[in-house]
Coordinates of C-alpha atoms and ligand atoms in Angstrom, one line a residue:
M1 CA 54.7 32.3 -11.0
T2 CA 51.6 30.2 -11.9
N3 CA 50.9 29.7 -8.2
D4 CA 51.0 33.5 -7.6
M5 CA 48.6 34.2 -10.3
S6 CA 46.0 31.6 -9.1
S7 CA 46.1 32.8 -5.5
V8 CA 45.6 36.3 -6.7
S9 CA 42.6 35.4 -8.8
L10 CA 41.1 33.2 -6.1
A11 CA 41.4 36.1 -3.7
A12 CA 39.6 38.4 -6.0
L13 CA 36.9 35.8 -6.6
A14 CA 36.4 35.4 -2.8
D15 CA 36.0 39.2 -2.5
R16 CA 33.3 39.3 -5.1
A17 CA 31.5 36.0 -4.0
P18 CA 27.8 36.7 -3.3
A19 CA 26.2 36.1 0.1
P20 CA 25.3 32.5 0.6
E21 CA 21.7 31.5 -0.6
R22 CA 19.1 29.7 1.5
S23 CA 19.3 26.7 -0.9
P24 CA 22.7 26.3 -2.4
V25 CA 21.3 24.4 -5.5
R26 CA 18.6 26.7 -6.2
P27 CA 19.1 28.5 -9.6
A28 CA 18.7 32.3 -9.8
D29 CA 15.6 31.9 -12.0
A30 CA 13.6 29.5 -9.6
A31 CA 10.1 30.4 -9.0
A32 CA 9.4 32.5 -5.8
G33 CA 9.2 30.5 -2.7
D34 CA 10.3 26.9 -1.8
I35 CA 7.7 24.2 -1.8
E36 CA 6.5 23.9 1.9
L37 CA 3.7 21.5 1.4
S38 CA 3.1 18.4 -0.8
I39 CA -0.2 16.8 -0.8
I40 CA -0.2 13.2 -2.0
I41 CA -3.3 12.0 -3.6
P42 CA -3.6 8.2 -4.4
T43 CA -5.9 7.5 -7.2
F44 CA -7.6 4.7 -8.8
N45 CA -10.5 5.6 -11.2
E46 CA -11.2 9.1 -9.8
I47 CA -11.4 11.0 -13.2
G48 CA -14.5 12.9 -12.0
N49 CA -12.7 14.3 -8.9
V50 CA -9.5 15.6 -10.1
E51 CA -10.5 19.2 -11.1
E52 CA -12.9 19.7 -8.2
L53 CA -10.2 18.5 -5.8
V54 CA -7.5 20.8 -7.2
S55 CA -9.8 23.9 -7.2
R56 CA -10.9 23.4 -3.7
V57 CA -7.4 23.1 -2.6
R58 CA -6.3 26.2 -4.5
K59 CA -9.0 28.1 -2.6
T60 CA -8.1 26.6 0.8
L61 CA -4.3 27.0 0.6
V62 CA -4.0 30.7 -0.3
G63 CA -0.6 31.9 1.0
V64 CA 0.9 28.5 1.3
S65 CA 3.5 27.2 -1.1
W66 CA 2.0 23.9 -1.9
E67 CA 2.1 21.1 -4.7
M68 CA -0.1 18.2 -5.3
I69 CA 1.1 14.8 -6.4
F70 CA -1.4 12.4 -7.9
V71 CA -0.2 8.8 -7.8
D72 CA -2.3 6.9 -10.2
D73 CA -2.2 3.1 -10.7
D74 CA -2.9 3.3 -14.4
S75 CA -6.6 3.7 -13.9
P76 CA -8.7 2.4 -16.8
D77 CA -10.7 5.6 -16.5
K78 CA -7.6 7.6 -17.5
T79 CA -7.4 9.5 -14.3
A80 CA -3.7 10.1 -15.1
D81 CA -4.4 11.8 -18.2
R82 CA -6.9 14.3 -16.5
A83 CA -4.3 15.0 -13.8
R84 CA -1.7 15.8 -16.4
Q85 CA -4.2 18.0 -18.3
V86 CA -4.7 20.0 -15.1
A87 CA -0.9 20.0 -14.5
R88 CA -0.2 21.6 -17.8
G89 CA -2.2 24.6 -16.6
D90 CA -0.7 24.7 -13.0
R91 CA 2.8 23.6 -12.2
R92 CA 1.9 22.8 -8.7
V93 CA 0.1 19.6 -9.9
R94 CA 2.0 16.6 -10.8
C95 CA 1.2 12.9 -11.6
I96 CA 3.1 9.7 -11.0
Q97 CA 1.6 6.9 -13.0
R98 CA 2.5 3.3 -11.9
L99 CA 2.0 0.3 -14.3
G100 CA 1.0 -3.3 -13.3
R101 CA 0.8 -2.3 -9.6
R102 CA -1.9 -1.8 -7.1
G103 CA -2.0 -0.6 -3.7
L104 CA -3.1 2.6 -1.8
S105 CA -0.3 2.4 0.9
S106 CA 2.6 1.9 -1.5
A107 CA 1.2 4.6 -3.7
C108 CA 1.2 7.1 -0.9
V109 CA 4.8 6.2 0.0
E110 CA 6.0 6.6 -3.6
G111 CA 4.3 9.9 -3.9
M112 CA 5.8 11.2 -0.6
L113 CA 9.3 9.9 -1.6
A114 CA 9.0 11.9 -4.9
S115 CA 8.3 15.1 -3.0
P116 CA 11.0 17.6 -1.8
A117 CA 8.7 19.2 0.7
P118 CA 9.4 19.5 4.4
Y119 CA 5.7 18.9 5.1
L120 CA 3.7 16.1 3.5
A121 CA 0.1 15.4 3.5
V122 CA -2.0 12.4 2.3
M123 CA -5.6 12.8 1.2
D124 CA -8.3 10.8 -0.8
A125 CA -9.1 12.0 -4.2
D126 CA -12.9 11.7 -3.6
L127 CA -13.4 14.8 -1.5
Q128 CA -14.5 12.7 1.5
H129 CA -11.7 14.3 3.3
D130 CA -12.4 17.9 4.4
E131 CA -9.7 19.9 2.8
T132 CA -10.6 23.1 4.8
I133 CA -8.6 21.6 7.8
L134 CA -5.4 21.5 5.9
P135 CA -4.3 25.0 7.0
R136 CA -4.8 24.1 10.7
M137 CA -2.9 20.8 10.3
L138 CA 0.0 22.6 8.7
E139 CA 0.0 25.2 11.4
L140 CA 0.4 22.6 14.0
L141 CA 3.4 21.1 12.4
K142 CA 5.1 24.4 11.7
S143 CA 4.6 25.7 15.3
D144 CA 6.0 22.2 16.3
Q145 CA 3.0 21.4 18.5
A146 CA 3.3 18.1 16.7
E147 CA 5.1 16.0 14.1
L148 CA 2.2 14.1 12.9
V149 CA -1.4 15.5 12.5
V150 CA -4.4 13.1 11.9
G151 CA -7.7 14.2 10.4
S152 CA -9.9 12.4 12.9
R153 CA -13.5 11.4 12.6
Y154 CA -13.5 10.3 16.3
V155 CA -12.6 13.3 18.3
G156 CA -14.9 16.1 19.4
G157 CA -16.4 17.9 16.5
G158 CA -15.5 15.1 14.0
G159 CA -17.9 12.6 12.5
I160 CA -18.4 9.7 10.2
G161 CA -21.2 11.2 8.1
D162 CA -23.5 8.8 6.3
W163 CA -22.0 5.5 7.1
N164 CA -24.2 2.6 7.7
A165 CA -24.1 0.8 11.0
M166 CA -22.2 -2.2 9.5
R167 CA -19.3 0.0 8.2
A168 CA -19.1 2.1 11.4
S169 CA -18.8 -1.0 13.6
M170 CA -16.2 -2.6 11.3
S171 CA -14.1 0.6 11.5
R172 CA -14.4 0.6 15.3
F173 CA -13.4 -3.1 15.5
A174 CA -10.3 -2.5 13.2
T175 CA -9.4 0.6 15.4
R176 CA -9.4 -1.7 18.4
L177 CA -7.5 -4.4 16.7
S178 CA -4.8 -2.0 15.7
R179 CA -3.9 -1.6 19.3
L180 CA -2.1 -4.9 18.9
V181 CA 0.7 -3.2 16.8
F182 CA 1.1 0.2 18.6
K183 CA 0.5 1.7 22.0
Q184 CA -0.1 5.3 21.0
D185 CA -3.1 7.2 21.8
V186 CA -4.7 8.0 18.5
S187 CA -8.4 8.2 18.2
D188 CA -8.5 7.4 14.4
P189 CA -5.6 5.3 13.3
M190 CA -7.5 4.0 10.2
S191 CA -7.8 7.5 8.8
G192 CA -6.5 8.0 5.4
F193 CA -6.0 11.7 5.9
F194 CA -3.0 13.1 7.8
M195 CA -0.1 15.3 7.6
L196 CA 3.6 14.8 8.9
K197 CA 7.0 16.3 9.0
R198 CA 9.4 14.8 6.5
E199 CA 11.6 13.4 9.3
V200 CA 8.7 11.1 10.4
L201 CA 8.8 9.5 7.0
D202 CA 12.5 9.2 7.0
N203 CA 12.4 7.4 10.3
S204 CA 9.8 4.8 9.4
V205 CA 9.9 4.4 5.5
R206 CA 12.5 1.5 5.6
S207 CA 10.3 -0.4 8.1
L208 CA 7.0 0.2 6.4
S209 CA 5.0 -2.9 5.3
S210 CA 3.3 -0.9 2.6
L211 CA 0.6 -3.7 2.4
G212 CA -3.0 -2.8 1.8
F213 CA -4.5 0.6 2.6
K214 CA -3.8 1.5 6.1
I215 CA -0.7 3.6 5.6
L216 CA -1.1 5.9 8.7
L217 CA -1.2 2.9 10.9
D218 CA 1.7 1.2 9.2
M219 CA 3.6 4.6 9.7
I220 CA 2.8 4.9 13.4
A221 CA 3.6 1.1 14.1
S222 CA 7.0 1.4 12.1
S223 CA 8.3 4.5 13.9
S224 CA 10.9 3.9 16.5
G225 CA 9.9 5.8 19.6
K226 CA 6.7 7.7 20.4
L227 CA 5.5 10.2 17.9
R228 CA 4.0 13.6 18.8
I229 CA 0.6 13.3 17.4
A230 CA -2.2 15.8 17.2
E231 CA -5.7 15.2 15.9
V232 CA -7.9 17.6 14.0
P233 CA -11.5 16.9 13.8
Y234 CA -13.5 16.8 10.5
T235 CA -16.7 15.1 9.1
F236 CA -16.2 12.4 6.6
R237 CA -18.2 13.6 3.5
N238 CA -19.9 11.5 0.9
R239 CA -18.0 10.8 -2.3
F240 CA -18.1 13.5 -4.9
A241 CA -18.0 11.3 -7.9
G242 CA -17.0 7.7 -8.7
E243 CA -17.1 4.6 -6.4
S244 CA -15.3 3.3 -3.4
K245 CA -12.4 0.8 -4.1
L246 CA -12.5 -0.8 -0.8
D247 CA -14.1 -4.4 -1.1
N248 CA -14.2 -7.3 1.4
A249 CA -10.5 -8.3 0.4
V250 CA -9.2 -5.2 2.4
L251 CA -10.0 -7.2 5.6
W252 CA -7.5 -9.7 4.4
E253 CA -5.1 -7.0 3.6
F254 CA -5.6 -5.5 7.1
G255 CA -5.0 -8.9 8.7
M256 CA -1.6 -9.2 6.7
L257 CA -0.6 -5.7 7.8
L258 CA -1.1 -6.6 11.4
A259 CA 0.6 -9.9 11.0
D260 CA 3.5 -8.3 9.1
K261 CA 3.9 -5.9 12.1
L262 CA 3.7 -8.8 14.7
V263 CA 5.7 -11.5 13.1
G264 CA 7.1 -10.0 9.8
K265 CA 10.5 -9.9 11.3
Y266 CA 10.6 -13.7 11.4
V267 CA 8.5 -14.9 8.4
P268 CA 7.5 -13.2 5.4
V269 CA 3.7 -12.4 5.7
R270 CA 3.0 -13.2 2.1
F271 CA 4.3 -16.8 2.9
L272 CA 1.8 -17.0 5.7
S273 CA -1.0 -15.9 3.5
F274 CA 0.3 -18.5 0.8
A275 CA 0.4 -21.1 3.4
A276 CA -3.1 -20.4 4.8
V277 CA -4.5 -20.5 1.2
G278 CA -2.7 -23.9 0.7
G279 CA -4.3 -25.2 3.9
A280 CA -7.7 -24.1 2.5
G281 CA -6.7 -25.8 -0.6
V282 CA -6.3 -29.2 1.2
G283 CA -9.9 -28.9 2.1
V284 CA -10.9 -28.4 -1.5
H285 CA -8.9 -31.3 -2.6
V286 CA -10.6 -33.6 -0.1
A287 CA -14.1 -32.3 -1.0
I288 CA -13.5 -32.9 -4.8
L289 CA -12.1 -36.2 -4.1
S290 CA -14.7 -37.6 -1.8
L291 CA -17.3 -36.1 -4.2
L292 CA -16.0 -37.9 -7.3
L293 CA -15.1 -41.1 -5.5
N294 CA -18.0 -41.7 -3.3
A295 CA -20.9 -39.6 -4.9
V296 CA -20.1 -39.9 -8.6
G297 CA -18.2 -43.3 -8.3
L298 CA -15.2 -42.5 -10.5
P299 CA -12.0 -44.6 -10.0
F300 CA -9.5 -43.4 -7.4
T301 CA -6.8 -42.3 -9.8
T302 CA -9.2 -40.3 -11.8
S303 CA -10.8 -38.7 -8.8
Q304 CA -7.4 -38.0 -7.2
A305 CA -6.1 -36.5 -10.4
S306 CA -9.2 -34.2 -10.7
A307 CA -9.0 -33.2 -7.1
T308 CA -5.3 -32.3 -7.5
I309 CA -6.1 -30.1 -10.6
G310 CA -9.1 -28.6 -8.8
A311 CA -7.0 -27.7 -5.7
M312 CA -4.3 -26.1 -7.9
V313 CA -6.7 -24.0 -9.6
F314 CA -8.4 -22.9 -6.3
N315 CA -5.0 -22.2 -4.7
F316 CA -3.9 -20.1 -7.8
W317 CA -7.1 -18.2 -7.9
V318 CA -7.3 -17.3 -4.2
N319 CA -3.6 -16.4 -4.0
N320 CA -4.0 -14.2 -7.0
F321 CA -6.8 -12.5 -5.4
L322 CA -5.5 -12.3 -1.9
T323 CA -1.8 -12.9 -1.4
Y324 CA -0.7 -11.1 -4.6
R325 CA -3.6 -8.5 -4.8
D326 CA -1.1 -5.8 -5.5
R327 CA 0.2 -7.6 -8.6
Q328 CA -3.1 -9.3 -9.6
L329 CA -3.0 -11.1 -13.0
K330 CA -5.9 -10.4 -15.4
G331 CA -7.0 -11.8 -18.8
W332 CA -4.3 -13.4 -20.8
R333 CA -1.8 -13.0 -18.0
W334 CA -4.0 -14.8 -15.6
L335 CA -4.1 -18.0 -18.0
K336 CA -0.3 -17.9 -18.3
G337 CA 0.0 -17.4 -14.5
L338 CA -2.2 -20.5 -14.0
V339 CA 0.0 -22.6 -16.3
S340 CA 3.2 -21.5 -14.6
F341 CA 1.6 -22.1 -11.1
M342 CA 0.6 -25.6 -12.0
L343 CA 4.1 -26.5 -13.3
A344 CA 5.8 -25.1 -10.2
C345 CA 3.4 -26.9 -7.9
S346 CA 3.8 -30.2 -9.8
V347 CA 7.6 -30.0 -9.1
G348 CA 6.8 -29.0 -5.4
A349 CA 4.6 -32.1 -5.0
L350 CA 7.5 -34.3 -6.4
A351 CA 9.7 -32.7 -3.8
N352 CA 7.2 -33.0 -1.1
V353 CA 6.8 -36.8 -1.7
G354 CA 10.6 -37.3 -2.4
I355 CA 11.6 -35.7 1.0
A356 CA 8.8 -37.3 3.0
S357 CA 9.6 -40.9 1.6
Y358 CA 13.4 -40.3 2.2
L359 CA 12.8 -39.3 5.8
F360 CA 10.2 -42.1 6.3
E361 CA 12.7 -44.7 5.1
N362 CA 15.3 -43.4 7.2
K363 CA 13.1 -44.0 10.4
T364 CA 11.5 -40.7 10.8
Q365 CA 8.1 -40.9 12.4
W366 CA 5.4 -40.8 9.7
L367 CA 3.8 -37.6 10.7
L368 CA 7.0 -35.7 10.9
A369 CA 8.1 -37.1 7.6
A370 CA 5.0 -36.0 6.1
L371 CA 4.9 -32.5 7.5
S372 CA 8.6 -32.0 6.4
G373 CA 7.7 -33.0 3.0
V374 CA 4.7 -30.5 3.1
L375 CA 6.9 -27.7 4.4
V376 CA 9.6 -28.3 1.7
G377 CA 6.9 -28.4 -1.0
A378 CA 5.2 -25.2 0.3
V379 CA 8.5 -23.2 0.5
W380 CA 9.4 -24.3 -3.0
N381 CA 5.9 -23.5 -4.4
Y382 CA 6.0 -20.1 -2.7
A383 CA 9.5 -19.2 -3.8
I384 CA 9.1 -20.3 -7.4
T385 CA 5.7 -18.9 -8.1
Q386 CA 6.6 -15.6 -6.5
I387 CA 9.3 -15.2 -9.2
Y388 CA 7.7 -16.9 -12.2
T389 CA 4.0 -16.5 -11.6
W390 CA 3.6 -13.0 -9.8
G391 CA 7.0 -11.7 -10.9
K392 CA 7.5 -8.3 -12.8
P393 CA 6.0 -8.5 -16.2
K394 CA 8.5 -8.4 -18.9
Ligands
LIG1 N1 -3.0 4.5 -6.4 C1 -4.0 3.9 -5.9 N2 -4.1 2.5 -5.9 N3 -5.0 4.5 -5.3 C2 -6.1 3.8 -4.7 C3 -6.0 2.4 -4.8 C4 -4.9 1.7 -5.4 O1 -4.9 0.5 -5.5 N4 -7.1 2.0 -4.2 C5 -7.9 3.1 -3.8 N5 -7.1 4.2 -4.1 C6 -7.5 5.6 -3.7 C7 -8.8 5.9 -4.3 O2 -8.9 6.4 -5.7 C8 -9.1 7.0 -3.3 O3 -8.6 8.3 -3.7 C9 -8.3 6.8 -2.0 O4 -7.4 5.7 -2.5 C10 -9.3 6.0 -1.1 O5 -10.1 5.0 -1.7 P1 -11.7 4.9 -1.4 O6 -12.1 3.8 -2.3 O7 -12.2 6.2 -1.6 O8 -11.6 4.3 0.0 P2 -12.8 4.5 1.2 O9 -13.4 5.8 1.0 O10 -13.6 3.4 1.2 O11 -11.9 4.4 2.4 C11 -11.3 5.6 3.0 O12 -11.6 5.7 4.3 C12 -11.0 4.8 5.1 C13 -11.4 5.0 6.6 O13 -12.4 4.3 6.9 C14 -9.8 5.6 2.8 O14 -9.3 7.0 3.3 C15 -9.0 4.7 3.7 O15 -7.6 4.9 3.5 C16 -9.5 4.9 5.2 O16 -8.8 4.0 6.0
LIG2 MN1 -13.4 7.3 -0.3

């Protein structure tokens, strides 16, 4: 009896079932049109550009169902507040605010992952990228002439605008270096302006280095197989408001990205950076030691102790600036970091001497014994300071 009842009502329900919708999870009161294109805007201190950027994109993308996601690294100038203010008046605008983090690439990746759109664009906030080519880029993807479209300064019709000779030649040099990590024919792999199909992200996102600011290069180098890439020319404009965030340290980050793509499978590139800084630290140690011992005439123990402290401070300072640029400690946390770094390295030094002496006493050749001690000490220092000095703030 019960069985009959349920089969009857099921049949009745099936009769009345509405035709399947395009998106099965789409509620009846959803706003018209699915999101087609998300534009990801990484920001750090760009408060003066937010409104102008949104208004220009509104004008350009008429007829496109777009959204814009600002990914702000807790800018002191309160860019995130301004983006949210604009978002209150326009639902197509959103803001992700990251705390205690820095990094253009990782910001772009997180923005893209937060978007549901089938087409994703990355663009700077400062209006140096010409937003009027966005419709053309989208068209190339939708007509499947490409799966990745790069806004390029180096194809016919494009240009680098007002760059000085130094910056222009550095950019060309970096472009040539980037050939080390991928074989595709792209005139401007350093571009921070591009659009892609979601599948391109899906295919590369787990292999991305997300180091530094060359997200496009990272994505091309991390994709398995050849991508179908198109380039659309544009002329790099002058900044609308604010200042550039790219300083000399980005060269180091660029080197880290290339190194990660080349040898990252075998050894963490942060460790290489940490070890390189440690190598420079030995030079600092020797310089301080010889200065105090020979020029000032202090006793050996005092000189050696001072050199050790000096080298530790140097290592901490440089690692904080280069190796851990994306989690850089500042102010009070800098001092706490220094203390934990020195504690960790003191234990590392004991381990170094202990291992080396043990090996030496057991008939290992002196240089090999010493180098083994150094390696064990370095790995220890790296592992411990990664967690305690540059780990996530509580
Ligand atoms: N979230 C976040 N975090 N955003 C950042 C960070 C960061 O640490 N650093 C920079 N940005 C944002 C800026 O606010 C800006 O919107 C964008 O990234 C580009 O930064 P700029 O400081 O304007 O860089 P640029 O103009 O010198 O360099 C541009 O051109 C290069 C090509 O030569 C960028 O597009 C580079 O990606 C590009 O390689
Ligand atoms: Mn810029």
